[in-house]
Amino acid sequence: MPLPQQTPRLSRRSLLRACAGTAALGALAGCGVPAAYVSAGDRAVPDRSATDKQLSWANWPLYIDTDDDDTTKRPTLEAFGKETGISVDYVEEINDNDEFFGKISPALMNHQSTDRDLIVMSDWMCARFVRLGWVQEMDRADQPNVTKYLDPLLRSPAFDPGRKHTVPWQSGITGIAYDHRRLGREIRHVSELWDSDLKGRVTLLSGLDEAFALLMQGNGVDIRKWTADDFHTVCDQVEKYVHSGQIRRFTGNDYTKDLVSGDVLACQAYSGDVIQLQADNPDIRFVVPEEGAELWSDSLMIPDRASHKANAERLIDYYYDPEVAAELAAWVNYVCPVPAAQDVLASAKDEETAALAENTLIFPDAEMRERLVIARDITSTERVEFSKRWNAIVGL
């Protein structure tokens, strides 16, 4: 497929809101109400894929390639339809993990269809769906591209060993962004956020699931097996730096505005956002600290009672073709879960597109990959206690 010319654009995560979730959602999603669990034998319905060439896909805004001249056209998705004859009802209806969970959870807990064959959620939320038995196991025999090309770093998170129920759509890194020119030095460690020359000019992410892992890594914790004590140590530290005035505020994706204006010199940040900021200001840098950084994903899942499961599996596998993955990566600029797409981008005739193959925030190099880790998720029993303490610190 022809690769589009890469141009700066809003990132999908710039739409995320800091959201604490409602008490009702916390009780269900956090505690994992036993009555809501669906056993494996009750998740499927007769698959209509062979005779009904369609599927419904719910995704986030700004998270798929669009035509430069007509944003209603999605080149890779249209190519899938021409190749397979499958019509895709693509709906950009997910703006917040908790909000969308609340939207479809009544159907899932009552063993009813969500009227969606494919959804994309952040992995910490995917963990809830997997624990509750609300998603179906995929048939990897029908997904040879996923089997062959999925990044080894992403193959077996703790919440879904072997990725039987989830497949990464796009990935990213939670690290540190800073303005090198204004700060006048480099940042290499998480602990440098607490240096005196950054007092009052540091922000942290407000969401518990987004913030905690990097801070633990700064303490030398292996986030694949962190403990409650590790969490409370981080909270003690953050409380201290809030009271001392070191931390300016807690943010959603609006940290980008503070960084651009110079009000903030260093902050927790997402790799995909920084690529966009660097297009206008090359002095803004993103660092994976020497202690490591969290590698996260937003992943595709097939909900219980989806009636076009095979069609959804075929679509997922289509996006794991390196040619298709490269075209998508050139547009969204997140960490590509298909490393083989790097060679495709490198061979692009357009120089700007070809240069993306060398961008370590899209294709991390070997040195960076050694420092990237998928954090274990917060369990259902931990979530209520941890959210209560974190939200009190953040002011949610």
Tab-separated table of C-alpha atoms in Angstrom:
chain	number	residue	atom	x	y	z
A	1	MET	CA	0.000	0.000	0.000
A	2	PRO	CA	1.202	3.550	-0.598
A	3	LEU	CA	2.422	5.209	2.559
A	4	PRO	CA	0.967	8.647	3.337
A	5	GLN	CA	3.178	11.635	3.941
A	6	GLN	CA	3.546	12.126	7.660
A	7	THR	CA	2.202	15.443	8.920
A	8	PRO	CA	1.727	16.721	12.500
A	9	ARG	CA	-1.743	16.030	13.867
A	10	LEU	CA	-3.539	15.701	17.165
A	11	SER	CA	-2.823	12.502	19.016
A	12	ARG	CA	-5.644	10.271	20.164
A	13	ARG	CA	-4.513	10.505	23.782
A	14	SER	CA	-4.876	14.281	23.716
A	15	LEU	CA	-8.603	13.604	24.081
A	16	LEU	CA	-8.322	11.568	27.264
A	17	ARG	CA	-9.814	13.017	30.404
A	18	ALA	CA	-8.607	12.479	33.932
A	19	CYS	CA	-11.442	10.366	35.261
A	20	ALA	CA	-11.836	8.853	38.701
A	21	GLY	CA	-14.860	6.801	37.710
A	22	THR	CA	-18.151	6.614	39.577
A	23	ALA	CA	-18.778	4.736	42.778
A	24	ALA	CA	-20.954	2.238	40.942
A	25	LEU	CA	-18.272	1.519	38.381
A	26	GLY	CA	-15.679	1.236	41.109
A	27	ALA	CA	-17.783	-1.333	42.903
A	28	LEU	CA	-18.210	-3.451	39.786
A	29	ALA	CA	-14.992	-2.989	37.867
A	30	GLY	CA	-12.777	-2.607	40.917
A	31	CYS	CA	-14.152	-5.348	43.097
A	32	GLY	CA	-15.029	-7.807	40.353
A	33	VAL	CA	-18.556	-8.654	41.532
A	34	PRO	CA	-18.735	-12.482	41.425
A	35	ALA	CA	-22.249	-12.460	39.945
A	36	ALA	CA	-20.929	-10.520	36.940
A	37	TYR	CA	-18.430	-13.227	35.947
A	38	VAL	CA	-19.236	-15.114	32.749
A	39	SER	CA	-17.858	-18.619	32.372
A	40	ALA	CA	-16.078	-19.580	29.157
A	41	GLY	CA	-18.964	-21.721	27.934
A	42	ASP	CA	-21.419	-18.803	28.077
A	43	ARG	CA	-19.504	-16.234	26.040
A	44	ALA	CA	-20.184	-17.226	22.449
A	45	VAL	CA	-23.250	-17.176	20.200
A	46	PRO	CA	-23.571	-18.711	16.716
A	47	ASP	CA	-21.130	-16.883	14.450
A	48	ARG	CA	-22.785	-15.278	11.425
A	49	SER	CA	-19.505	-14.290	9.750
A	50	ALA	CA	-19.693	-16.787	6.880
A	51	THR	CA	-23.026	-15.489	5.606
A	52	ASP	CA	-23.097	-11.949	6.979
A	53	LYS	CA	-20.043	-10.056	5.710
A	54	GLN	CA	-19.923	-7.272	8.237
A	55	LEU	CA	-18.739	-6.292	11.710
A	56	SER	CA	-19.064	-3.395	14.142
A	57	TRP	CA	-15.905	-1.839	15.600
A	58	ALA	CA	-15.763	0.705	18.446
A	59	ASN	CA	-12.535	2.693	18.691
A	60	TRP	CA	-11.137	5.973	20.035
A	61	PRO	CA	-11.140	9.183	17.965
A	62	LEU	CA	-8.047	9.980	15.891
A	63	TYR	CA	-6.775	6.417	16.162
A	64	ILE	CA	-6.780	5.242	12.559
A	65	ASP	CA	-5.402	6.618	9.304
A	66	THR	CA	-7.573	9.031	7.329
A	67	ASP	CA	-7.278	10.477	3.855
A	68	ASP	CA	-5.488	13.854	3.827
A	69	ASP	CA	-8.169	15.340	1.586
A	70	ASP	CA	-11.217	13.642	3.104
A	71	THR	CA	-11.114	12.727	6.786
A	72	THR	CA	-14.224	10.559	6.423
A	73	LYS	CA	-12.176	8.100	4.383
A	74	ARG	CA	-9.939	5.589	6.127
A	75	PRO	CA	-7.569	4.076	3.543
A	76	THR	CA	-6.519	0.914	5.390
A	77	LEU	CA	-10.073	0.118	6.437
A	78	GLU	CA	-11.418	0.689	2.941
A	79	ALA	CA	-8.700	-1.560	1.541
A	80	PHE	CA	-9.752	-4.300	3.976
A	81	GLY	CA	-13.317	-4.083	2.690
A	82	LYS	CA	-12.202	-4.365	-0.927
A	83	GLU	CA	-9.900	-7.281	-0.138
A	84	THR	CA	-12.378	-9.310	1.920
A	85	GLY	CA	-15.850	-8.090	1.012
A	86	ILE	CA	-16.458	-7.411	4.713
A	87	SER	CA	-18.208	-4.143	5.558
A	88	VAL	CA	-17.002	-2.457	8.755
A	89	ASP	CA	-19.218	-0.151	10.802
A	90	TYR	CA	-16.423	1.900	12.398
A	91	VAL	CA	-17.592	4.088	15.276
A	92	GLU	CA	-15.350	6.522	17.192
A	93	GLU	CA	-17.302	6.286	20.428
A	94	ILE	CA	-14.658	5.617	23.082
A	95	ASN	CA	-13.419	8.733	24.873
A	96	ASP	CA	-12.651	7.295	28.298
A	97	ASN	CA	-12.071	3.740	29.544
A	98	ASP	CA	-14.369	3.975	32.581
A	99	GLU	CA	-17.091	5.747	30.650
A	100	PHE	CA	-17.201	3.117	27.921
A	101	PHE	CA	-17.040	0.330	30.487
A	102	GLY	CA	-20.162	1.791	32.076
A	103	LYS	CA	-21.851	2.012	28.694
A	104	ILE	CA	-21.519	-1.657	27.755
A	105	SER	CA	-21.228	-3.387	31.144
A	106	PRO	CA	-25.001	-3.762	31.739
A	107	ALA	CA	-25.310	-5.892	28.610
A	108	LEU	CA	-22.239	-7.978	29.377
A	109	MET	CA	-23.166	-8.730	32.989
A	110	ASN	CA	-26.643	-9.773	31.845
A	111	HIS	CA	-25.328	-12.103	29.124
A	112	GLN	CA	-26.544	-9.837	26.324
A	113	SER	CA	-24.916	-8.611	23.128
A	114	THR	CA	-23.207	-5.218	23.144
A	115	ASP	CA	-23.942	-4.891	19.398
A	116	ARG	CA	-20.196	-4.559	18.881
A	117	ASP	CA	-17.865	-7.188	17.476
A	118	LEU	CA	-14.617	-5.422	18.299
A	119	ILE	CA	-13.572	-2.848	20.900
A	120	VAL	CA	-10.288	-1.130	21.840
A	121	MET	CA	-9.464	-0.516	25.501
A	122	SER	CA	-6.333	0.339	27.449
A	123	ASP	CA	-4.693	-2.791	28.799
A	124	TRP	CA	-5.393	-1.927	32.442
A	125	MET	CA	-9.077	-1.917	31.512
A	126	CYS	CA	-8.693	-4.999	29.335
A	127	ALA	CA	-7.553	-6.746	32.502
A	128	ARG	CA	-10.990	-6.133	34.035
A	129	PHE	CA	-12.769	-7.562	31.008
A	130	VAL	CA	-10.566	-10.652	31.033
A	131	ARG	CA	-11.049	-11.220	34.779
A	132	LEU	CA	-14.820	-10.855	34.429
A	133	GLY	CA	-14.947	-13.249	31.476
A	134	TRP	CA	-16.447	-10.592	29.212
A	135	VAL	CA	-14.313	-11.252	26.139
A	136	GLN	CA	-13.856	-14.270	23.939
A	137	GLU	CA	-10.667	-16.207	23.304
A	138	MET	CA	-9.407	-15.653	19.764
A	139	ASP	CA	-8.576	-18.414	17.320
A	140	ARG	CA	-4.917	-17.876	16.475
A	141	ALA	CA	-5.138	-20.484	13.729
A	142	ASP	CA	-7.024	-17.819	11.799
A	143	GLN	CA	-4.514	-15.115	12.671
A	144	PRO	CA	-1.152	-16.076	11.182
A	145	ASN	CA	0.088	-12.480	11.036
A	146	VAL	CA	-0.555	-11.934	14.739
A	147	THR	CA	1.229	-15.191	15.518
A	148	LYS	CA	4.236	-14.253	13.401
A	149	TYR	CA	4.604	-10.498	13.800
A	150	LEU	CA	3.364	-9.449	17.268
A	151	ASP	CA	6.197	-7.769	19.165
A	152	PRO	CA	7.741	-10.236	21.669
A	153	LEU	CA	7.657	-7.516	24.354
A	154	LEU	CA	3.859	-7.471	24.118
A	155	ARG	CA	3.101	-11.171	23.784
A	156	SER	CA	2.285	-12.217	27.326
A	157	PRO	CA	1.167	-9.587	29.853
A	158	ALA	CA	0.326	-10.816	33.336
A	159	PHE	CA	-3.407	-10.173	32.908
A	160	ASP	CA	-3.645	-12.196	29.674
A	161	PRO	CA	-0.862	-14.797	29.358
A	162	GLY	CA	-0.218	-15.577	25.705
A	163	ARG	CA	-2.564	-12.765	24.594
A	164	LYS	CA	-5.411	-15.230	24.144
A	165	HIS	CA	-8.120	-12.596	24.609
A	166	THR	CA	-6.409	-9.366	23.541
A	167	VAL	CA	-4.227	-8.096	20.701
A	168	PRO	CA	-2.431	-4.727	20.901
A	169	TRP	CA	-3.801	-2.100	18.525
A	170	GLN	CA	-1.096	0.457	19.302
A	171	SER	CA	1.403	0.824	22.119
A	172	GLY	CA	3.178	3.654	23.834
A	173	ILE	CA	5.627	4.556	26.553
A	174	THR	CA	4.994	6.516	29.733
A	175	GLY	CA	8.210	8.394	30.365
A	176	ILE	CA	9.450	11.938	30.962
A	177	ALA	CA	9.178	14.871	28.574
A	178	TYR	CA	11.215	18.002	29.151
A	179	ASP	CA	12.276	21.223	27.456
A	180	HIS	CA	16.024	20.880	27.004
A	181	ARG	CA	16.646	24.500	26.002
A	182	ARG	CA	14.726	26.049	28.887
A	183	LEU	CA	15.990	23.578	31.472
A	184	GLY	CA	19.565	23.756	30.212
A	185	ARG	CA	20.432	20.146	30.942
A	186	GLU	CA	19.448	16.563	30.260
A	187	ILE	CA	17.208	14.366	32.379
A	188	ARG	CA	18.149	10.708	32.732
A	189	HIS	CA	16.506	9.574	35.969
A	190	VAL	CA	13.042	9.771	37.513
A	191	SER	CA	14.592	11.187	40.681
A	192	GLU	CA	15.671	14.296	38.753
A	193	LEU	CA	12.035	15.434	38.728
A	194	TRP	CA	12.623	16.335	42.370
A	195	ASP	CA	15.700	18.533	41.746
A	196	SER	CA	15.576	22.097	43.062
A	197	ASP	CA	15.754	23.741	39.612
A	198	LEU	CA	12.417	22.111	38.756
A	199	LYS	CA	10.509	23.226	41.847
A	200	GLY	CA	6.976	24.196	40.875
A	201	ARG	CA	7.570	23.289	37.249
A	202	VAL	CA	6.850	19.546	37.290
A	203	THR	CA	3.549	17.813	36.539
A	204	LEU	CA	2.486	14.217	37.055
A	205	LEU	CA	-0.362	12.357	35.385
A	206	SER	CA	-3.522	12.345	37.486
A	207	GLY	CA	-4.746	8.864	36.570
A	208	LEU	CA	-3.640	6.129	38.952
A	209	ASP	CA	-3.133	3.558	36.200
A	210	GLU	CA	-1.140	6.028	34.117
A	211	ALA	CA	1.117	7.429	36.847
A	212	PHE	CA	2.197	4.815	39.358
A	213	ALA	CA	4.474	2.513	37.342
A	214	LEU	CA	7.089	5.074	36.274
A	215	LEU	CA	7.332	6.438	39.811
A	216	MET	CA	7.903	2.950	41.163
A	217	GLN	CA	10.596	2.345	38.569
A	218	GLY	CA	12.329	5.455	39.841
A	219	ASN	CA	12.609	3.610	43.160
A	220	GLY	CA	14.176	0.578	41.482
A	221	VAL	CA	11.007	-1.538	41.639
A	222	ASP	CA	10.381	-4.301	39.104
A	223	ILE	CA	6.881	-3.239	38.044
A	224	ARG	CA	6.079	-6.720	36.784
A	225	LYS	CA	5.750	-7.771	40.432
A	226	TRP	CA	5.261	-4.633	42.502
A	227	THR	CA	3.677	-4.814	45.960
A	228	ALA	CA	1.309	-2.758	48.063
A	229	ASP	CA	4.298	-1.463	50.028
A	230	ASP	CA	5.851	-0.211	46.788
A	231	PHE	CA	2.646	1.647	45.997
A	232	HIS	CA	2.369	3.306	49.386
A	233	THR	CA	6.046	4.322	49.246
A	234	VAL	CA	5.323	6.178	46.012
A	235	CYS	CA	2.276	7.837	47.569
A	236	ASP	CA	4.357	8.984	50.542
A	237	GLN	CA	6.893	10.534	48.169
A	238	VAL	CA	4.301	12.255	46.013
A	239	GLU	CA	2.536	13.671	49.079
A	240	LYS	CA	5.833	15.140	50.238
A	241	TYR	CA	6.495	16.800	46.895
A	242	VAL	CA	2.966	18.165	46.696
A	243	HIS	CA	3.332	19.785	50.102
A	244	SER	CA	6.785	21.196	49.273
A	245	GLY	CA	5.533	22.779	46.053
A	246	GLN	CA	7.762	20.660	43.821
A	247	ILE	CA	4.773	19.356	41.846
A	248	ARG	CA	2.895	22.126	40.056
A	249	ARG	CA	-0.248	20.067	39.443
A	250	PHE	CA	-1.646	16.757	38.202
A	251	THR	CA	-2.842	16.574	34.636
A	252	GLY	CA	-4.580	14.628	31.942
A	253	ASN	CA	-3.147	15.248	28.506
A	254	ASP	CA	-3.237	18.984	29.093
A	255	TYR	CA	0.377	18.673	30.267
A	256	THR	CA	1.269	19.363	26.638
A	257	LYS	CA	0.020	22.952	26.946
A	258	ASP	CA	2.118	23.602	30.045
A	259	LEU	CA	5.213	22.154	28.393
A	260	VAL	CA	4.771	24.204	25.228
A	261	SER	CA	4.175	27.444	27.164
A	262	GLY	CA	7.200	26.917	29.412
A	263	ASP	CA	5.140	26.924	32.608
A	264	VAL	CA	6.383	23.357	33.077
A	265	LEU	CA	9.902	22.183	32.312
A	266	ALA	CA	9.497	18.446	32.920
A	267	CYS	CA	6.534	16.107	33.230
A	268	GLN	CA	5.234	12.589	32.971
A	269	ALA	CA	4.276	12.156	29.339
A	270	TYR	CA	3.228	9.738	26.617
A	271	SER	CA	5.639	9.038	23.787
A	272	GLY	CA	3.021	9.579	21.071
A	273	ASP	CA	2.220	13.079	22.313
A	274	VAL	CA	5.870	14.099	22.303
A	275	ILE	CA	6.333	13.121	18.660
A	276	GLN	CA	3.641	15.647	17.810
A	277	LEU	CA	5.162	18.359	20.035
A	278	GLN	CA	8.612	17.863	18.536
A	279	ALA	CA	7.271	18.732	15.088
A	280	ASP	CA	6.904	22.329	16.332
A	281	ASN	CA	9.617	22.411	18.991
A	282	PRO	CA	12.637	20.106	18.595
A	283	ASP	CA	13.902	21.230	22.018
A	284	ILE	CA	11.208	19.106	23.657
A	285	ARG	CA	12.691	15.713	24.404
A	286	PHE	CA	11.328	12.413	25.621
A	287	VAL	CA	13.386	10.140	27.818
A	288	VAL	CA	13.054	6.551	28.886
A	289	PRO	CA	14.799	6.839	32.275
A	290	GLU	CA	17.751	4.614	33.001
A	291	GLU	CA	15.605	2.854	35.622
A	292	GLY	CA	13.116	1.977	32.884
A	293	ALA	CA	9.679	3.059	31.712
A	294	GLU	CA	6.278	1.485	31.311
A	295	LEU	CA	5.280	0.020	27.943
A	296	TRP	CA	1.498	0.058	27.616
A	297	SER	CA	-0.989	-0.889	24.932
A	298	ASP	CA	-4.512	-0.164	23.827
A	299	SER	CA	-5.773	-3.547	22.752
A	300	LEU	CA	-8.426	-5.106	20.558
A	301	MET	CA	-10.957	-7.437	22.164
A	302	ILE	CA	-13.971	-9.381	20.916
A	303	PRO	CA	-16.777	-8.992	23.495
A	304	ASP	CA	-18.985	-11.835	24.651
A	305	ARG	CA	-21.854	-12.704	22.334
A	306	ALA	CA	-20.325	-10.883	19.370
A	307	SER	CA	-22.035	-12.310	16.298
A	308	HIS	CA	-19.209	-11.733	13.782
A	309	LYS	CA	-16.234	-13.189	15.646
A	310	ALA	CA	-14.440	-14.661	12.631
A	311	ASN	CA	-14.775	-11.395	10.724
A	312	ALA	CA	-13.307	-9.515	13.691
A	313	GLU	CA	-10.405	-11.961	13.928
A	314	ARG	CA	-9.744	-11.493	10.225
A	315	LEU	CA	-9.685	-7.703	10.607
A	316	ILE	CA	-7.244	-7.930	13.510
A	317	ASP	CA	-4.936	-10.150	11.497
A	318	TYR	CA	-5.137	-7.781	8.520
A	319	TYR	CA	-3.685	-4.977	10.629
A	320	TYR	CA	-0.765	-7.216	11.559
A	321	ASP	CA	0.362	-7.425	7.950
A	322	PRO	CA	3.600	-5.360	8.066
A	323	GLU	CA	2.539	-3.300	5.027
A	324	VAL	CA	-0.732	-2.332	6.685
A	325	ALA	CA	0.890	-1.822	10.087
A	326	ALA	CA	3.417	0.530	8.477
A	327	GLU	CA	0.697	2.637	6.885
A	328	LEU	CA	-1.112	2.909	10.205
A	329	ALA	CA	2.097	3.718	12.108
A	330	ALA	CA	2.920	6.525	9.683
A	331	TRP	CA	-0.345	8.170	10.640
A	332	VAL	CA	-0.834	7.558	14.368
A	333	ASN	CA	2.845	7.771	15.469
A	334	TYR	CA	2.566	5.444	18.458
A	335	VAL	CA	4.819	2.485	19.224
A	336	CYS	CA	4.049	0.018	16.464
A	337	PRO	CA	3.265	-3.492	17.782
A	338	VAL	CA	4.572	-4.942	14.495
A	339	PRO	CA	8.381	-4.467	14.421
A	340	ALA	CA	8.508	-5.827	10.855
A	341	ALA	CA	6.726	-2.653	9.722
A	342	GLN	CA	9.966	-0.749	10.318
A	343	ASP	CA	11.577	-2.079	7.135
A	344	VAL	CA	8.462	-1.182	5.153
A	345	LEU	CA	8.598	2.412	6.338
A	346	ALA	CA	12.340	2.607	5.731
A	347	SER	CA	11.768	1.785	2.057
A	348	ALA	CA	9.186	4.542	1.539
A	349	LYS	CA	9.976	6.982	-1.272
A	350	ASP	CA	8.842	9.963	0.773
A	351	GLU	CA	11.828	11.019	2.926
A	352	GLU	CA	9.744	12.231	5.849
A	353	THR	CA	7.835	8.965	5.985
A	354	ALA	CA	11.026	6.911	5.650
A	355	ALA	CA	12.549	8.855	8.554
A	356	LEU	CA	9.836	7.502	10.863
A	357	ALA	CA	11.545	4.116	10.677
A	358	GLU	CA	14.430	5.601	12.681
A	359	ASN	CA	12.199	7.169	15.318
A	360	THR	CA	12.745	5.199	18.520
A	361	LEU	CA	9.379	6.350	19.871
A	362	ILE	CA	7.708	4.360	17.081
A	363	PHE	CA	10.256	1.548	16.783
A	364	PRO	CA	12.293	1.395	20.022
A	365	ASP	CA	15.879	0.348	19.437
A	366	ALA	CA	17.559	-2.539	21.240
A	367	GLU	CA	18.945	-0.340	24.016
A	368	MET	CA	15.584	1.243	24.746
A	369	ARG	CA	13.728	-2.073	24.567
A	370	GLU	CA	15.851	-3.402	27.417
A	371	ARG	CA	14.351	-0.697	29.656
A	372	LEU	CA	10.699	-1.128	28.661
A	373	VAL	CA	8.450	-3.223	30.908
A	374	ILE	CA	4.733	-4.017	31.046
A	375	ALA	CA	3.498	-3.380	34.574
A	376	ARG	CA	1.337	-5.902	36.325
A	377	ASP	CA	-2.180	-4.542	36.592
A	378	ILE	CA	-3.911	-3.406	39.771
A	379	THR	CA	-6.023	-6.292	41.006
A	380	SER	CA	-9.696	-6.018	41.875
A	381	THR	CA	-8.986	-6.275	45.607
A	382	GLU	CA	-6.311	-3.555	45.446
A	383	ARG	CA	-8.161	-1.023	43.326
A	384	VAL	CA	-10.603	0.419	45.848
A	385	GLU	CA	-7.949	1.036	48.523
A	386	PHE	CA	-5.331	2.338	46.087
A	387	SER	CA	-7.716	4.585	44.176
A	388	LYS	CA	-8.943	6.134	47.417
A	389	ARG	CA	-5.443	7.063	48.511
A	390	TRP	CA	-4.199	8.228	45.104
A	391	ASN	CA	-7.293	10.308	44.364
A	392	ALA	CA	-6.987	12.049	47.736
A	393	ILE	CA	-3.449	13.094	46.856
A	394	VAL	CA	-4.370	14.215	43.352
A	395	GLY	CA	-7.549	15.959	44.454
A	396	LEU	CA	-10.015	13.913	42.426
